[in-house]
mmCIF file of C-alpha atoms in Angstrom:
data_model
loop_
_atom_site.group_PDB
_atom_site.id
_atom_site.type_symbol
_atom_site.label_atom_id
_atom_site.label_comp_id
_atom_site.label_asym_id
_atom_site.label_seq_id
_atom_site.Cartn_x
_atom_site.Cartn_y
_atom_site.Cartn_z
ATOM 1 C CA GLY A 1 222.480 53.486 73.149
ATOM 2 C CA ILE A 2 225.865 52.349 74.384
ATOM 3 C CA ARG A 3 228.673 53.558 72.169
ATOM 4 C CA HIS A 4 231.619 52.347 73.957
ATOM 5 C CA LEU A 5 231.960 49.010 75.973
ATOM 6 C CA LYS A 6 235.120 47.759 77.850
ATOM 7 C CA ILE A 7 235.282 44.113 78.847
ATOM 8 C CA ALA A 8 237.897 42.446 80.948
ATOM 9 C CA ASP A 9 238.822 38.837 81.642
ATOM 10 C CA GLY A 10 242.295 37.213 81.638
ATOM 11 C CA GLY A 11 240.761 33.724 81.359
ATOM 12 C CA PHE A 12 239.715 31.201 78.702
ATOM 13 C CA PHE A 13 236.503 29.316 78.458
ATOM 14 C CA GLU A 14 236.624 25.829 79.997
ATOM 15 C CA GLN A 15 233.969 23.183 80.483
ATOM 16 C CA SER A 16 233.532 24.045 84.129
ATOM 17 C CA ASN A 17 232.079 27.437 82.940
ATOM 18 C CA ALA A 18 229.219 25.651 81.209
ATOM 19 C CA ASN A 19 226.733 25.820 84.103
ATOM 20 C CA ARG A 20 226.931 29.607 84.657
ATOM 21 C CA GLN A 21 228.505 31.507 81.643
ATOM 22 C CA SER A 22 226.190 31.704 78.684
ATOM 23 C CA LEU A 23 228.911 32.345 76.199
ATOM 24 C CA TRP A 24 230.578 28.921 76.882
ATOM 25 C CA SER A 25 229.943 26.350 74.287
ATOM 26 C CA LYS A 26 231.888 23.282 72.790
ATOM 27 C CA GLU A 27 233.073 25.831 69.981
ATOM 28 C CA THR A 28 234.240 28.452 72.550
ATOM 29 C CA ASP A 29 236.030 26.012 74.931
ATOM 30 C CA GLY A 30 239.547 27.149 75.182
ATOM 31 C CA VAL A 31 238.907 30.576 73.576
ATOM 32 C CA GLU A 32 239.692 33.845 75.377
ATOM 33 C CA LYS A 33 236.556 34.968 77.157
ATOM 34 C CA THR A 34 236.949 38.535 75.984
ATOM 35 C CA LYS A 35 237.363 37.350 72.352
ATOM 36 C CA THR A 36 234.176 35.350 72.640
ATOM 37 C CA ALA A 37 232.259 38.192 74.209
ATOM 38 C CA GLN A 38 233.328 40.783 71.594
ATOM 39 C CA GLU A 39 232.313 38.395 68.688
ATOM 40 C CA PHE A 40 228.947 37.710 70.430
ATOM 41 C CA ALA A 41 228.320 41.463 70.703
ATOM 42 C CA GLU A 42 229.301 42.075 67.141
ATOM 43 C CA SER A 43 227.052 39.240 65.958
ATOM 44 C CA LEU A 44 224.077 41.101 67.447
ATOM 45 C CA GLY A 45 224.841 44.040 65.325
ATOM 46 C CA ALA A 46 226.397 46.114 68.173
ATOM 47 C CA LYS A 47 227.615 49.239 66.624
ATOM 48 C CA CYS A 48 229.610 50.271 69.676
ATOM 49 C CA LYS A 49 233.413 50.410 70.089
ATOM 50 C CA ILE A 50 234.548 47.336 72.124
ATOM 51 C CA GLU A 51 237.760 47.435 73.974
ATOM 52 C CA LYS A 52 239.155 44.210 75.369
ATOM 53 C CA TYR A 53 241.473 43.897 78.439
ATOM 54 C CA GLY A 54 243.001 40.923 80.114
ATOM 55 C CA GLU A 55 242.976 40.701 83.894
ATOM 56 C CA ILE A 56 242.460 43.984 85.706
ATOM 57 C CA THR A 57 245.283 44.824 88.106
ATOM 58 C CA ARG A 58 246.076 47.849 90.265
ATOM 59 C CA ALA A 59 248.423 48.827 87.444
ATOM 60 C CA ASN A 60 245.874 49.053 84.668
ATOM 61 C CA SER A 61 242.692 49.607 86.580
ATOM 62 C CA ALA A 62 242.599 53.232 86.189
ATOM 63 C CA LYS A 63 243.034 52.970 82.444
ATOM 64 C CA PHE A 64 240.336 50.471 82.258
ATOM 65 C CA ALA A 65 237.768 52.519 84.305
ATOM 66 C CA LYS A 66 238.716 55.861 82.756
ATOM 67 C CA GLY A 67 235.768 57.274 80.898
ATOM 68 C CA CYS A 68 233.278 54.678 82.379
ATOM 69 C CA LEU A 69 230.210 55.820 84.150
ATOM 70 C CA ALA A 70 229.885 52.370 85.857
ATOM 71 C CA VAL A 71 231.904 49.175 86.062
ATOM 72 C CA ILE A 72 230.423 45.904 86.913
ATOM 73 C CA ASP A 73 232.698 43.798 89.038
ATOM 74 C CA ALA A 74 231.886 40.153 88.510
ATOM 75 C CA THR A 75 235.351 38.902 89.302
ATOM 76 C CA ASP A 76 236.021 36.014 91.608
ATOM 77 C CA ARG A 77 239.188 36.871 93.417
ATOM 78 C CA ALA A 78 239.866 39.544 96.091
ATOM 79 C CA HIS A 79 242.808 41.018 94.452
ATOM 80 C CA SER A 80 240.895 41.533 91.173
ATOM 81 C CA ARG A 81 237.916 43.129 93.118
ATOM 82 C CA LEU A 82 240.305 45.507 94.866
ATOM 83 C CA ALA A 83 241.928 46.431 91.624
ATOM 84 C CA VAL A 84 238.671 47.110 89.884
ATOM 85 C CA TRP A 85 237.624 49.265 92.931
ATOM 86 C CA THR A 86 240.848 51.186 92.752
ATOM 87 C CA GLY A 87 240.176 51.984 89.154
ATOM 88 C CA CYS A 88 236.645 53.139 89.804
ATOM 89 C CA LYS A 89 237.837 55.293 92.693
ATOM 90 C CA LYS A 90 240.400 57.038 90.487
ATOM 91 C CA SER A 91 238.088 57.580 87.647
ATOM 92 C CA ARG A 92 235.010 58.235 89.849
ATOM 93 C CA ALA A 93 232.977 55.549 88.147
ATOM 94 C CA HIS A 94 230.172 53.659 89.962
ATOM 95 C CA TYR A 95 231.474 50.338 91.260
ATOM 96 C CA ILE A 96 228.841 47.705 90.929
ATOM 97 C CA PHE A 97 229.688 44.755 93.181
ATOM 98 C CA ALA A 98 228.249 41.501 91.979
ATOM 99 C CA SER A 99 229.163 38.199 93.652
ATOM 100 C CA ALA A 100 227.863 34.592 93.361
ATOM 101 C CA LEU A 101 229.039 31.738 95.379
ATOM 102 C CA GLY A 102 227.149 28.403 95.473
ATOM 103 C CA GLU A 103 223.474 29.070 95.908
ATOM 104 C CA LYS A 104 223.929 32.529 97.216
ATOM 105 C CA GLY A 105 224.803 35.997 95.618
ATOM 106 C CA MET A 106 224.878 39.664 96.562
ATOM 107 C CA LEU A 107 224.863 42.995 94.764
ATOM 108 C CA SER A 108 225.456 46.486 95.822
ATOM 109 C CA VAL A 109 226.639 49.766 94.228
ATOM 110 C CA PHE A 110 229.550 51.905 95.712
ATOM 111 C CA THR A 111 230.109 55.479 94.576
ATOM 112 C CA PRO A 112 233.685 56.642 95.140
ATOM 113 C CA LYS A 113 232.518 60.097 96.230
ATOM 114 C CA LYS A 114 230.609 58.388 99.193
ATOM 115 C CA HIS A 115 232.113 55.065 99.824
ATOM 116 C CA ASP A 116 235.339 53.295 100.571
ATOM 117 C CA PHE A 117 234.865 49.666 99.502
ATOM 118 C CA GLU A 118 237.834 48.358 101.506
ATOM 119 C CA LYS A 119 236.810 50.242 104.581
ATOM 120 C CA GLU A 120 233.203 49.152 104.408
ATOM 121 C CA PHE A 121 234.277 45.489 104.216
ATOM 122 C CA GLY A 122 236.879 45.923 107.019
ATOM 123 C CA MET A 123 239.831 45.214 104.445
ATOM 124 C CA LYS A 124 241.872 48.288 105.084
ATOM 125 C CA GLY A 125 245.449 47.311 105.832
ATOM 126 C CA LYS A 126 244.576 43.456 106.175
ATOM 127 C CA LYS A 127 245.784 40.454 104.282
ATOM 128 C CA HIS A 128 242.873 39.565 102.002
ATOM 129 C CA GLU A 129 243.935 36.709 99.632
ATOM 130 C CA ASN A 130 240.723 34.736 100.164
ATOM 131 C CA PHE A 131 238.351 37.506 101.052
ATOM 132 C CA LEU A 132 235.453 37.900 98.531
ATOM 133 C CA SER A 133 236.738 35.008 96.449
ATOM 134 C CA CYS A 134 233.967 33.059 94.854
ATOM 135 C CA ASP A 135 234.272 29.947 92.830
ATOM 136 C CA HIS A 136 231.571 27.678 91.668
ATOM 137 C CA SER A 137 228.110 29.052 91.768
ATOM 138 C CA LEU A 138 224.861 27.763 90.429
ATOM 139 C CA GLY A 139 224.002 29.005 87.028
ATOM 140 C CA PRO A 140 220.679 30.713 87.917
ATOM 141 C CA VAL A 141 222.345 32.455 90.864
ATOM 142 C CA ALA A 142 225.215 33.780 88.786
ATOM 143 C CA ASN A 143 222.931 34.832 85.882
ATOM 144 C CA THR A 144 220.408 36.467 88.188
ATOM 145 C CA ILE A 145 223.067 38.548 89.889
ATOM 146 C CA GLY A 146 224.561 39.371 86.506
ATOM 147 C CA CYS A 147 221.277 40.674 85.118
ATOM 148 C CA LEU A 148 220.676 42.714 88.272
ATOM 149 C CA ALA A 149 224.159 44.156 88.016
ATOM 150 C CA ALA A 150 223.523 44.946 84.257
ATOM 151 C CA GLN A 151 220.341 46.810 85.327
ATOM 152 C CA GLN A 152 222.257 48.880 87.885
ATOM 153 C CA ALA A 153 224.687 49.917 85.019
ATOM 154 C CA ILE A 154 221.651 50.902 82.849
ATOM 155 C CA ASN A 155 220.255 52.868 85.785
ATOM 156 C CA ALA A 156 223.554 54.681 86.155
ATOM 157 C CA ILE A 157 223.489 55.575 82.516
ATOM 158 C CA LEU A 158 219.945 56.686 82.595
ATOM 159 C CA GLN A 159 220.407 58.464 85.950
ATOM 160 C CA LYS A 160 217.821 56.297 87.677
ATOM 161 C CA PRO A 161 217.977 55.216 91.259
ATOM 162 C CA LEU A 162 220.812 52.871 92.287
ATOM 163 C CA LEU A 163 221.066 50.204 94.956
ATOM 164 C CA LEU A 164 223.678 52.085 96.819
ATOM 165 C CA PHE A 165 225.602 50.762 99.750
ATOM 166 C CA PRO A 166 224.772 50.378 102.698
ATOM 167 C CA LYS A 167 221.847 48.649 100.900
ATOM 168 C CA VAL A 168 222.821 45.194 99.695
ATOM 169 C CA LEU A 169 220.651 42.795 97.860
ATOM 170 C CA SER A 170 221.193 39.158 98.636
ATOM 171 C CA LEU A 171 220.059 36.037 96.851
ATOM 172 C CA ASP A 172 219.560 32.647 98.369
ATOM 173 C CA ALA A 173 218.288 30.159 95.729
ATOM 174 C CA PHE A 174 217.265 27.710 98.371
ATOM 175 C CA SER A 175 215.482 29.974 100.765
ATOM 176 C CA HIS A 176 211.712 30.526 101.061
ATOM 177 C CA GLU A 177 212.522 34.374 100.414
ATOM 178 C CA PRO A 178 215.195 34.184 97.857
ATOM 179 C CA LEU A 179 215.742 37.891 97.452
ATOM 180 C CA THR A 180 216.340 40.029 100.617
ATOM 181 C CA LEU A 181 217.240 43.754 100.760
ATOM 182 C CA HIS A 182 219.626 44.472 103.713
ATOM 183 C CA GLU A 183 220.847 47.731 105.007
ATOM 184 C CA PHE A 184 223.999 47.867 107.116
#
């Protein structure tokens, strides 16, 4: 059912991605992540149009999000997250926040009509170079959060219920209760 897919990443696969990024292989090491993702989708017989972007910045975020019903933000830097949010806000797309760090992860959906991502996280007017940055996560954590984020995008497309902020789903792989739903 998806006719148009936009993918963005300014990076190249490297061996450190092996534990958490399923498209990494010895053959894709050193290859643009978006090129590999496009080739993978096409190998599955995907008949949708696939647009590739490099890094999302505040300058190109509106163009990226334009026409999108939902955008999954699985970036790992604060400036990238804020750029994606800015594009979603301008295009009125659902912003699906997906984050993984170490053995923990979190997920929530922000709707520009109802939410202000920067305000909700206390970032308005503040320096935020390291805020929401997340390097190095366990593969199962990153993949679980990614799958849950993809389901939220499907829910948006099918007009099914979304995990809207102030609800946040957290994952702690080493906890006796690995999935917890919080409401702020």
